[in-house]
PDB file of C-alpha atoms in Angstrom:
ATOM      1  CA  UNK A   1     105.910 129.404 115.542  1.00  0.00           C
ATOM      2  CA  UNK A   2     108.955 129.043 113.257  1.00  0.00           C
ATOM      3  CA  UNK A   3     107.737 127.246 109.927  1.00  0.00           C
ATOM      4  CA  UNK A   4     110.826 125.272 108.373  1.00  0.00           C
ATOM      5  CA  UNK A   5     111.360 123.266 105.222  1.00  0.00           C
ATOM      6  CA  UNK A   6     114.338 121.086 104.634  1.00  0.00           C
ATOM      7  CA  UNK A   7     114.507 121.231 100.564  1.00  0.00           C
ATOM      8  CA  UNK A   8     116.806 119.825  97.810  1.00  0.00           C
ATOM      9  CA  UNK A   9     117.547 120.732  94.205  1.00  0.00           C
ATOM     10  CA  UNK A  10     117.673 116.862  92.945  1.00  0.00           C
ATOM     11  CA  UNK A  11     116.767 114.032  94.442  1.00  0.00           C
ATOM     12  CA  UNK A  12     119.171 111.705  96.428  1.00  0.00           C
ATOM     13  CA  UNK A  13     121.399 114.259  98.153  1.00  0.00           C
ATOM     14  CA  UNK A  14     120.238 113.234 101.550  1.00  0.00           C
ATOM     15  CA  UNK A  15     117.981 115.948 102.600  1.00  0.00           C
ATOM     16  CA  UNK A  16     114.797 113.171 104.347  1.00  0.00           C
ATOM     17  CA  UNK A  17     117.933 112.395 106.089  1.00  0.00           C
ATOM     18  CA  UNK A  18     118.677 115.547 107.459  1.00  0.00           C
ATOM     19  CA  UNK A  19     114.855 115.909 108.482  1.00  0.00           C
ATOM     20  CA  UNK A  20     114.913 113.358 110.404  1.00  0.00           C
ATOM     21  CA  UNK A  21     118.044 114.384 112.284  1.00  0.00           C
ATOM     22  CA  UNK A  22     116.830 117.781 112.896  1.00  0.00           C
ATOM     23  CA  UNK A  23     113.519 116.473 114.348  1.00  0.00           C
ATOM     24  CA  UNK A  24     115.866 114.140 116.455  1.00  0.00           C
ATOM     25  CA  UNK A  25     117.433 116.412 117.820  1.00  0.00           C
ATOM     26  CA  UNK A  26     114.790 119.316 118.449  1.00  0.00           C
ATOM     27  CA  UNK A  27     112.516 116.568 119.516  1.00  0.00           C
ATOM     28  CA  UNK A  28     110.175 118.713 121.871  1.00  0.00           C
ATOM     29  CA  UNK A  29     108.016 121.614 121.108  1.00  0.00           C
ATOM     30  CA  UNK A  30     107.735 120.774 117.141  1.00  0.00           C
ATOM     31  CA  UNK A  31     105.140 119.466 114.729  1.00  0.00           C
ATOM     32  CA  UNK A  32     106.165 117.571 111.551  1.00  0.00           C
ATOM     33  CA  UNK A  33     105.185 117.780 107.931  1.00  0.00           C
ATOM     34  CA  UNK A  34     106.306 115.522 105.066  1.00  0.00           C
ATOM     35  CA  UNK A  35     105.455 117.188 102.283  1.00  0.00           C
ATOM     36  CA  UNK A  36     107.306 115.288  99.412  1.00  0.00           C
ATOM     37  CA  UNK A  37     104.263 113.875  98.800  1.00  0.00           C
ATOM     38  CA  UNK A  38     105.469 111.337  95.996  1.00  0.00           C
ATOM     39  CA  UNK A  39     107.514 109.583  98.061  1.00  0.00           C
ATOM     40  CA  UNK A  40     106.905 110.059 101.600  1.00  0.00           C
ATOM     41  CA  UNK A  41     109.248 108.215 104.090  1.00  0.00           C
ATOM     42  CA  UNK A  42     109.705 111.068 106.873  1.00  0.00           C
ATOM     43  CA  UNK A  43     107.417 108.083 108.889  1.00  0.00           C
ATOM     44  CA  UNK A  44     109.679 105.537 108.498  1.00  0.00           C
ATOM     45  CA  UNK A  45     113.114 106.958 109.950  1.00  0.00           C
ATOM     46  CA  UNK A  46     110.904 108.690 113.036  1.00  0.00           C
ATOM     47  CA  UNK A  47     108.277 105.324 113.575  1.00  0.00           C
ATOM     48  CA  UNK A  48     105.170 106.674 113.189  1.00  0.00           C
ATOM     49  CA  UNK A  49     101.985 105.540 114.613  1.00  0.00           C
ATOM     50  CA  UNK A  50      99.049 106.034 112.289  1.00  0.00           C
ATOM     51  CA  UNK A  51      96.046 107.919 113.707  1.00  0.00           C
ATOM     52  CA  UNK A  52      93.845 109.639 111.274  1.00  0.00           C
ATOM     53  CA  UNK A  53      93.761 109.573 107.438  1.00  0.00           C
ATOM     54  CA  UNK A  54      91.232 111.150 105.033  1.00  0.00           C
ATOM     55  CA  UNK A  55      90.732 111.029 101.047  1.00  0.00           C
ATOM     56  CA  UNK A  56      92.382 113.222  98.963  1.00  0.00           C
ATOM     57  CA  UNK A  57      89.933 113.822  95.723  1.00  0.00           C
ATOM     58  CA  UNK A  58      91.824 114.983  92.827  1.00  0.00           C
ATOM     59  CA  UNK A  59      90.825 116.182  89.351  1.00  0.00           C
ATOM     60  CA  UNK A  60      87.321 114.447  88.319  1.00  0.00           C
ATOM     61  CA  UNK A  61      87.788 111.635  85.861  1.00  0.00           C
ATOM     62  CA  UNK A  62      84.858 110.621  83.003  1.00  0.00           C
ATOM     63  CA  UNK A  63      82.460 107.699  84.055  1.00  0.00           C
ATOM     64  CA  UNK A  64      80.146 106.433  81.244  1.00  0.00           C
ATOM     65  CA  UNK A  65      76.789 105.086  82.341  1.00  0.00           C
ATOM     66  CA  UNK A  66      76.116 101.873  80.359  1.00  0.00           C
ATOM     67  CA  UNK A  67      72.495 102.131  80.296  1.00  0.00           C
ATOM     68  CA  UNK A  68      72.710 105.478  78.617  1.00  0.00           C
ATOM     69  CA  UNK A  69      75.292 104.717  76.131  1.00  0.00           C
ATOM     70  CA  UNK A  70      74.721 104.810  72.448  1.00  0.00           C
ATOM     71  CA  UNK A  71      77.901 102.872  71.812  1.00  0.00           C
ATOM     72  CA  UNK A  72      78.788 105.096  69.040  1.00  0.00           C
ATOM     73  CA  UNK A  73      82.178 105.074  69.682  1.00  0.00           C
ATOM     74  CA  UNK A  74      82.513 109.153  69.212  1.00  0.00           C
ATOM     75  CA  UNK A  75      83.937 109.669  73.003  1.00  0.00           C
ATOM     76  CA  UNK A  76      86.771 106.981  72.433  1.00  0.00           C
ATOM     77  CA  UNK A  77      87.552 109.040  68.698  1.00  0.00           C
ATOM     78  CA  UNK A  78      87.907 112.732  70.554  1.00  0.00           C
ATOM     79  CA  UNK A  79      89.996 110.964  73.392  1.00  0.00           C
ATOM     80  CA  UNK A  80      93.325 112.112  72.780  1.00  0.00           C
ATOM     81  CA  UNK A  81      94.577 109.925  75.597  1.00  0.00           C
ATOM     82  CA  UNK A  82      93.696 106.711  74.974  1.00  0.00           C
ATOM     83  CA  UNK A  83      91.445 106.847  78.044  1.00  0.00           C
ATOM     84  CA  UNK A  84      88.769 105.346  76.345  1.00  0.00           C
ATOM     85  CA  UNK A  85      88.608 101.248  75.168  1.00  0.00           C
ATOM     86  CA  UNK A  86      85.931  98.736  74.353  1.00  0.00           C
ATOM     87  CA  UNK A  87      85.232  96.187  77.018  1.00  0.00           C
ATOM     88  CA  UNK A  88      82.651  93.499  76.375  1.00  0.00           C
ATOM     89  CA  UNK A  89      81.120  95.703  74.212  1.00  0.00           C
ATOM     90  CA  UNK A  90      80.652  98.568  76.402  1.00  0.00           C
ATOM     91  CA  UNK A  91      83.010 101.874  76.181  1.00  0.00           C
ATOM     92  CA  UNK A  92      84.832 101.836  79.708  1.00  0.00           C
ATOM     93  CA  UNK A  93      87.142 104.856  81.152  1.00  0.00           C
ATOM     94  CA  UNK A  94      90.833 104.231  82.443  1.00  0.00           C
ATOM     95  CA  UNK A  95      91.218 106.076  85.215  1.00  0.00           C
ATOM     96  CA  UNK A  96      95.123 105.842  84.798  1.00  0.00           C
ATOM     97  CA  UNK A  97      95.181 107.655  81.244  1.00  0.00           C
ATOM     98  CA  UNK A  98      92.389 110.119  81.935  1.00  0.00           C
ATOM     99  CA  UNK A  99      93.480 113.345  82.289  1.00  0.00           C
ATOM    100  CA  UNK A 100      90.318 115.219  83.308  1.00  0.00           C
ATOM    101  CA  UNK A 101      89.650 117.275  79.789  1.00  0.00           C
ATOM    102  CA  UNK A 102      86.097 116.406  80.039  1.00  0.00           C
ATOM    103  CA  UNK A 103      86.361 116.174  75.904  1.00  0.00           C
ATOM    104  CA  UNK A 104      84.294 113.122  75.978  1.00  0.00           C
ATOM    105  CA  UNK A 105      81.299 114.685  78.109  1.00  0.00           C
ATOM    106  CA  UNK A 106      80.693 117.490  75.339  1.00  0.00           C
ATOM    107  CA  UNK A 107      80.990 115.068  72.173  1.00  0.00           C
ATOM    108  CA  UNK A 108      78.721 112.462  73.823  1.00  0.00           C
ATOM    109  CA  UNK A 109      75.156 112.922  72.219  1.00  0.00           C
ATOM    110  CA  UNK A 110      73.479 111.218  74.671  1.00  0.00           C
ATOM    111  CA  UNK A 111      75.129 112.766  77.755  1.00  0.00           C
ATOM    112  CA  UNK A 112      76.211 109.214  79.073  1.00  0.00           C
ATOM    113  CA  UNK A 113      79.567 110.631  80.535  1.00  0.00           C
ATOM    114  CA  UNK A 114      80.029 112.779  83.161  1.00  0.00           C
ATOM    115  CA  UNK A 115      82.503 113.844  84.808  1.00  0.00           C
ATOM    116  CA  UNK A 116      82.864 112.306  88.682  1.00  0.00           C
ATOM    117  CA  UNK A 117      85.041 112.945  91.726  1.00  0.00           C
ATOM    118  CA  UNK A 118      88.043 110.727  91.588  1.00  0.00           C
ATOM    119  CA  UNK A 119      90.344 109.789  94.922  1.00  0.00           C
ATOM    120  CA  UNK A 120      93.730 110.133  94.358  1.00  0.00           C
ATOM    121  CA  UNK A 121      95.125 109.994  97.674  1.00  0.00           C
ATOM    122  CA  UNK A 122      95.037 109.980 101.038  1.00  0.00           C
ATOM    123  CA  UNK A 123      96.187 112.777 103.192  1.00  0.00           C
ATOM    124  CA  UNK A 124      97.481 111.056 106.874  1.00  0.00           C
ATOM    125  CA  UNK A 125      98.420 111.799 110.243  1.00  0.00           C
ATOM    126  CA  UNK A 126     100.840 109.891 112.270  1.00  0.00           C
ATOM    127  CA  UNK A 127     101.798 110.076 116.179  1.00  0.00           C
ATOM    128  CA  UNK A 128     105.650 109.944 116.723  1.00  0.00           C
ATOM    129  CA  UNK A 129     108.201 110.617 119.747  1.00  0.00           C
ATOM    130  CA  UNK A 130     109.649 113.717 118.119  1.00  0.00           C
ATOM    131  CA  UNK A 131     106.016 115.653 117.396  1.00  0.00           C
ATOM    132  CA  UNK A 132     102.942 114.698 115.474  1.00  0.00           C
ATOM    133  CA  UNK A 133     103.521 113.759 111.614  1.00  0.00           C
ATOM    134  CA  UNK A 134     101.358 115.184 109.140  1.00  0.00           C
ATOM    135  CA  UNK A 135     101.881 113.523 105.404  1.00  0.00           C
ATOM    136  CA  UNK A 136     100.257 111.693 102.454  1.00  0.00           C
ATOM    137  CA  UNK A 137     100.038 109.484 100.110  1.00  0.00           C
ATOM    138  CA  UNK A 138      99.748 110.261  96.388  1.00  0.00           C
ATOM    139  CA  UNK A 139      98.316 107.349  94.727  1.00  0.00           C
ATOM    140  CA  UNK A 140     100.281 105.657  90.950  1.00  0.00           C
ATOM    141  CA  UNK A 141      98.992 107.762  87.997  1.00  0.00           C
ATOM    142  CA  UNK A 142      97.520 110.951  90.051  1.00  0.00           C
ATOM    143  CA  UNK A 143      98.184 114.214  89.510  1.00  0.00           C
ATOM    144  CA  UNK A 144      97.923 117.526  91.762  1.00  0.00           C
ATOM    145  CA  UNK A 145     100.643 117.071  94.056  1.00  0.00           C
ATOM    146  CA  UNK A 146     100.568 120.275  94.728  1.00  0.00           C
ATOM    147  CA  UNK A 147      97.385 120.168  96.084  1.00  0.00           C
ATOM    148  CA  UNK A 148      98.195 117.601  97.776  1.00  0.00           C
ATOM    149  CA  UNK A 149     101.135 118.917  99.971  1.00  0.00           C
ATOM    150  CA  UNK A 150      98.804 122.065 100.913  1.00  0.00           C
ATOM    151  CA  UNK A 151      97.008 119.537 102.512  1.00  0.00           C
ATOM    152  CA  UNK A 152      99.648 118.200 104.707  1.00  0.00           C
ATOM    153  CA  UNK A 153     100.654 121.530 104.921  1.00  0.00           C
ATOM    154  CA  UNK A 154      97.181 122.526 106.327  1.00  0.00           C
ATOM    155  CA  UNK A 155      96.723 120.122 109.001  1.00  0.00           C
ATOM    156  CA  UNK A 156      99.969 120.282 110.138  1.00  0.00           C
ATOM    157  CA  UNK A 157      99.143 123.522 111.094  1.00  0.00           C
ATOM    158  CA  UNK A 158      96.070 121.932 112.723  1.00  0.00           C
ATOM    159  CA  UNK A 159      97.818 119.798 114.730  1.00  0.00           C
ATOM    160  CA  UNK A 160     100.144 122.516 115.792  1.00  0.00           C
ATOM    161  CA  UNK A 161      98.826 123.681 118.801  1.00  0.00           C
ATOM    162  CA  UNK A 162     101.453 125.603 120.925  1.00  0.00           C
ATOM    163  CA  UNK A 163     104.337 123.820 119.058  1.00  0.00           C
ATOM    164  CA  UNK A 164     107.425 126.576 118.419  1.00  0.00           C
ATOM    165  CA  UNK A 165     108.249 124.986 115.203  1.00  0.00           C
ATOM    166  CA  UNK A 166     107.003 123.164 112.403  1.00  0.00           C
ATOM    167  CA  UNK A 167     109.506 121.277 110.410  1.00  0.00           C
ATOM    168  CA  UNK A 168     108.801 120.144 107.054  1.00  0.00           C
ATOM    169  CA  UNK A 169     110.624 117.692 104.865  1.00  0.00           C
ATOM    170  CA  UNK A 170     109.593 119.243 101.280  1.00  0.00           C
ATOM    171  CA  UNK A 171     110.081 117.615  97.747  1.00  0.00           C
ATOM    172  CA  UNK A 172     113.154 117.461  95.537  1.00  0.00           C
ATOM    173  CA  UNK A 173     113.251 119.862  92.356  1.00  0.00           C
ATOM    174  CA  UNK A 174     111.213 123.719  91.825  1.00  0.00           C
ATOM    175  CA  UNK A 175     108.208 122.389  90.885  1.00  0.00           C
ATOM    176  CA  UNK A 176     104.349 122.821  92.194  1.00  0.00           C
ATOM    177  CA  UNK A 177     105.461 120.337  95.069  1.00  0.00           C
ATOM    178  CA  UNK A 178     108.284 122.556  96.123  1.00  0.00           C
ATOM    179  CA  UNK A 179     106.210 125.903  95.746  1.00  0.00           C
ATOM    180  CA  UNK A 180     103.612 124.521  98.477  1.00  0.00           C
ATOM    181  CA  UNK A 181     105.906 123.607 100.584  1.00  0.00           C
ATOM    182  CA  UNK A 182     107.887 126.913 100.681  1.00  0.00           C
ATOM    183  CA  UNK A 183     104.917 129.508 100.048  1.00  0.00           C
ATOM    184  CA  UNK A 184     104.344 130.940 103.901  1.00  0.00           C
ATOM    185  CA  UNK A 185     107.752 129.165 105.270  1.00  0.00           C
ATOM    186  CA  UNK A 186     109.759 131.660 107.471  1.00  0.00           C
ATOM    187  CA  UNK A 187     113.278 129.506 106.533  1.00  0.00           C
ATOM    188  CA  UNK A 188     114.561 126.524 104.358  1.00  0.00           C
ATOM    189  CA  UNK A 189     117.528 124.339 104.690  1.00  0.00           C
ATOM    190  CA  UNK A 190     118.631 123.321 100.924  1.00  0.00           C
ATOM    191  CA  UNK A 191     120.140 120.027 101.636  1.00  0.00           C
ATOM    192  CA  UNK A 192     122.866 119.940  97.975  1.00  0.00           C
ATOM    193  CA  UNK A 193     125.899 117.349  97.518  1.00  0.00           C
ATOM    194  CA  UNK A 194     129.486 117.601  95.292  1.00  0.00           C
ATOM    195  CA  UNK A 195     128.299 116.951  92.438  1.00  0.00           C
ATOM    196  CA  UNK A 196     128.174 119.558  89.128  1.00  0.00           C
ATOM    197  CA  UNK A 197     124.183 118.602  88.534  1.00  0.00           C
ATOM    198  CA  UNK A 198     123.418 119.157  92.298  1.00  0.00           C
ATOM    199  CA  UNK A 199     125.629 122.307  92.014  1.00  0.00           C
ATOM    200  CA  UNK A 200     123.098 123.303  88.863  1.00  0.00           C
ATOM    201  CA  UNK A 201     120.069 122.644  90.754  1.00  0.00           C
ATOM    202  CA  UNK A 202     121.245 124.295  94.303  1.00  0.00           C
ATOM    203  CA  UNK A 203     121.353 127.819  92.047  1.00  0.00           C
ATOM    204  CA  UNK A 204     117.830 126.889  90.424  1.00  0.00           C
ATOM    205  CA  UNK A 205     115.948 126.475  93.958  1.00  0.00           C
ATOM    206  CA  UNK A 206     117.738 129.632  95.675  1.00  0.00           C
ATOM    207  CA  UNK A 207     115.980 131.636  92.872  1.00  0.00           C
ATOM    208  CA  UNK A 208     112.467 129.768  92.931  1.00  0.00           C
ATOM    209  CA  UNK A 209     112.999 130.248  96.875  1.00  0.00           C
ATOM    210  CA  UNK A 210     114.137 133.771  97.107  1.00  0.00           C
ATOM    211  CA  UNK A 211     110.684 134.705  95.324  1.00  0.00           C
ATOM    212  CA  UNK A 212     109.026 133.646  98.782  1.00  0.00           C
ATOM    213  CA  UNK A 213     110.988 135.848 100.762  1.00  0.00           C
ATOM    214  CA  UNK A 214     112.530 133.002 102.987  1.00  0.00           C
ATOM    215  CA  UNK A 215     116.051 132.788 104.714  1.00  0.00           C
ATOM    216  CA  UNK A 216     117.976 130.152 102.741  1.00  0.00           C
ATOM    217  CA  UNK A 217     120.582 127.905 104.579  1.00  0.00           C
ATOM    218  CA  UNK A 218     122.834 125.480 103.276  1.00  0.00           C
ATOM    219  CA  UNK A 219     123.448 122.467 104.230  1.00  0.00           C
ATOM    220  CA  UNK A 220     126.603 119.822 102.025  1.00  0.00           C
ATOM    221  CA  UNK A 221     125.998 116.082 102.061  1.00  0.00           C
ATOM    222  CA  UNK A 222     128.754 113.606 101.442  1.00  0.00           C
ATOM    223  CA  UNK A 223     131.166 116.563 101.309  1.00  0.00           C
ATOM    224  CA  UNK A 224     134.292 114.777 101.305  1.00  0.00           C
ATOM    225  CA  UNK A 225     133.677 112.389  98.050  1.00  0.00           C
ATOM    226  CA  UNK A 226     134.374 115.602  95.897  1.00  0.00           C
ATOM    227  CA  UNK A 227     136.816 118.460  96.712  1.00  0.00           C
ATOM    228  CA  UNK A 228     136.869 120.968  93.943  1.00  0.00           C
ATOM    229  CA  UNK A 229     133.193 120.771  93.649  1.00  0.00           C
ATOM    230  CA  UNK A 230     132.531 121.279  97.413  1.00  0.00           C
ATOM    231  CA  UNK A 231     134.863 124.182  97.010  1.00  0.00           C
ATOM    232  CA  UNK A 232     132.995 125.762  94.278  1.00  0.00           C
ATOM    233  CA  UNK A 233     129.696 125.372  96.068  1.00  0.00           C
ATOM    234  CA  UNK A 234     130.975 127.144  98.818  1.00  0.00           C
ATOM    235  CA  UNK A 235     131.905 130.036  96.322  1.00  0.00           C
ATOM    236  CA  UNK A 236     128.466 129.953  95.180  1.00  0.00           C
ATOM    237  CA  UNK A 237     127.392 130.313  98.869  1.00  0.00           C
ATOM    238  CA  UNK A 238     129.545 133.399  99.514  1.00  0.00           C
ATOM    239  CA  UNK A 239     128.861 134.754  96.577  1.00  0.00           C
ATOM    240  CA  UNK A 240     124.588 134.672  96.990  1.00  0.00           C
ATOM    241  CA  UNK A 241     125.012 135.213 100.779  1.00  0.00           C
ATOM    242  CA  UNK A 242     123.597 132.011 101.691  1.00  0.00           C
ATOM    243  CA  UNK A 243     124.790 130.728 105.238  1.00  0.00           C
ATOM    244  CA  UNK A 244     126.404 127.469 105.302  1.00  0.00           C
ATOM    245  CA  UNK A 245     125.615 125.783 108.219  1.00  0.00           C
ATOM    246  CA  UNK A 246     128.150 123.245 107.807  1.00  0.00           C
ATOM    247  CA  UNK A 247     128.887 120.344 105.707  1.00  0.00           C
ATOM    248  CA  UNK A 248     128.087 116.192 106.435  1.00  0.00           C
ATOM    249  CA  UNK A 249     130.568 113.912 105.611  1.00  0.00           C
ATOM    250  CA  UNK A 250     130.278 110.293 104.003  1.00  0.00           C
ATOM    251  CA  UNK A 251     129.792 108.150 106.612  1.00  0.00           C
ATOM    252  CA  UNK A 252     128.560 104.384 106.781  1.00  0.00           C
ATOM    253  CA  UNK A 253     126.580 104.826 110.032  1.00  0.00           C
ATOM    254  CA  UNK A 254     123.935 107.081 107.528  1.00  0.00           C
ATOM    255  CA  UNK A 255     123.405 104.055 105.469  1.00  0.00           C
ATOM    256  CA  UNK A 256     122.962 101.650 108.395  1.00  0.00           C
ATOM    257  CA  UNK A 257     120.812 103.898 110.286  1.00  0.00           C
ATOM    258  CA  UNK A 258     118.105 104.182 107.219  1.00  0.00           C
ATOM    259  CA  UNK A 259     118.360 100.492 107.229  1.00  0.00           C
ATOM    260  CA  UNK A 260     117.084 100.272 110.507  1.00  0.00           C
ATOM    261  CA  UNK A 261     114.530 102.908 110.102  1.00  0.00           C
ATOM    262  CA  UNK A 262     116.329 105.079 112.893  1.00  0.00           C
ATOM    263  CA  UNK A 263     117.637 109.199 112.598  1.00  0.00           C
ATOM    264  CA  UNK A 264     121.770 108.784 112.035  1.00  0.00           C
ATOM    265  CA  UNK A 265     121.699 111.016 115.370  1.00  0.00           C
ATOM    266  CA  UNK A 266     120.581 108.602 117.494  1.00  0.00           C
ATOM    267  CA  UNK A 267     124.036 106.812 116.978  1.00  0.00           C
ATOM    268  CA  UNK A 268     127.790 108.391 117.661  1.00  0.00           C
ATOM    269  CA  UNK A 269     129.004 108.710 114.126  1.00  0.00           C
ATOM    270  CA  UNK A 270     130.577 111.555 112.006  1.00  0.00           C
ATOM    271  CA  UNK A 271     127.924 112.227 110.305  1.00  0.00           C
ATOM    272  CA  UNK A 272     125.564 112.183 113.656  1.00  0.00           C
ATOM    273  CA  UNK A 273     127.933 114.943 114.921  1.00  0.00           C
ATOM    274  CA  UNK A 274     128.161 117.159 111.900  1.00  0.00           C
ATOM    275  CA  UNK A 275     124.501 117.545 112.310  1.00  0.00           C
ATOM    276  CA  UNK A 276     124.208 118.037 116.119  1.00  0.00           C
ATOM    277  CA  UNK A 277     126.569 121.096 115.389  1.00  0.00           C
ATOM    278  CA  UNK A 278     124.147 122.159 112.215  1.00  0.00           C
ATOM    279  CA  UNK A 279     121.519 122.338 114.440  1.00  0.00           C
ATOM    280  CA  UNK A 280     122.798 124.097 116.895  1.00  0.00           C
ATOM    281  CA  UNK A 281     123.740 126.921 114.448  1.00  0.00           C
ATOM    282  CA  UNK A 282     120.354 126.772 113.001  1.00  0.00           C
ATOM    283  CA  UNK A 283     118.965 127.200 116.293  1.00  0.00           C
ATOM    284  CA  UNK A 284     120.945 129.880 116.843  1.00  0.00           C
ATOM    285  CA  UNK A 285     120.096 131.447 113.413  1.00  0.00           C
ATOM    286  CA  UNK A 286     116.294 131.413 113.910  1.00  0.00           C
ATOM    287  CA  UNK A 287     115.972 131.747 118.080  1.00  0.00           C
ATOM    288  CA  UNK A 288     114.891 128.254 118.809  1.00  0.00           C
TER     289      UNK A 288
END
């Protein structure tokens, strides 16, 4: 099985979009992972149908048991988050600001707080007509997303079976997020657009993803709204011997085909042809 993320440097160059279109138009033979776990919205271009979800536990968080509780005030001094206020005249924990330390456990003298398993997510898996979805979702305030997207990442390979590909649409940026999604990837598709931060942050991901060992393919969004700086990432790709497999105009039909929760390839557009002929190359590239 090929394992393939579609990746960006910075957010909003388009690169869900090009997930979807590539799982359009591979359709059979695939399983699906969206592993930008902060905002996951692979489901809604390719219409999911739920059918599984589990909890996602994430760092432990401090409870205080009332009945123990001194109310001596020394866990709310040594919280250096603000985690800890007085409620009715009882010390209460918000979840939101706790960061885990576990400061307040070892200061307590009468070992009212503890630290306790705290759900921060859910980790789901959806039934669609191009493959099955795995993907998440990371709850306001929670941490680990890393951990989080190994979990997609795991039971997508789960639901694999005899599937010749698993396409992944990872996170924007080089963080955590990004190096789950890439660790143990045979390819990714870095999804960049004209524009001099996007140029920055192409050259920043090629590095973090060149530590993995991966082929790297380029892909240009929007490629006609700036000239010189299309030109110049094309320079870059020569230069770093990254392939280009081809460059997406601006196109309309993109923007009303998100609206309608549909892949831009499953209308006759520009855009929707630029990216048949990506795939095809890409298919070429990695025998599919």
């Amino acid at each position: 099985m090929i394992r393939l993320a579609v990746i960006s440097g910075k957010g909003g160059t388009g690169k869900t979009m090009v997930t979807a279109a590539l799982a359009d138009l591979f359709a059979n033979g695939q399983v699906l992972a969206d592993c930008d776990v902060e905002a996951a919205n692979l489901g809604l271009l390719l219409d999911g149908d739920l059918i599984g979800s589990e909890p996602f536990m994430g760092l432990e968080k401090a409870e205080i048991d009332h009945e123990l509780c001194l109310f001596c005030g020394r866990c709310q001094a040594a919280c250096r988050f603000g985690a800890i206020h007085e409620e009715a005249k009882e010390y209460c924990v918000d979840p939101l600001k706790c960061e885990g330390c576990g400061v307040c456990v070892h200061v307590c003298p009468a070992e009212a707080v503890t630290m306790q398993p705290y759900q921060a997510g859910e980790v789901l898996a959806s039934s669609t007509t191009r493959g099955h979805l795995s993907h998440a979702r990371l709850y306001p305030g929670s941490g680990n997303s890393g951990l989080l997207v190994h979990e997609v990442r795991k039971q997508a390979e789960a639901m694999a079976g005899e599937s010749r590909l698993l396409l992944a649409d990872g996170p924007p940026g080089i963080g955590c997020p990004l190096i789950s999604t890439v660790s143990g990837m045979d390819a990714v598709v870095v999804v960049t657009e004209p524009g001099l931060s996007a140029l920055h942050d192409l050259k920043r991901v090629v590095n973090v993803s060149r530590r993995f060992g991966v082929r790297i393919f380029v892909v240009i969004n929007r490629f006609d709204l700036e000239a010189n700086v299309c030109g110049e990432i094309e320079r870059v790709c020569k230069d770093e011997g990254l392939l280009l497999l081809g460059k997406v105009p601006f196109d309309p039909s993109v923007v009303a085909a998100v609206r309608r929760g549909v892949p831009v390839t499953s209308t006759e557009s520009p855009a929707s042809e630029a990216l048949y002929q990506i795939k095809e190359k890409l298919a070429e590239e990695l025998g599919l």
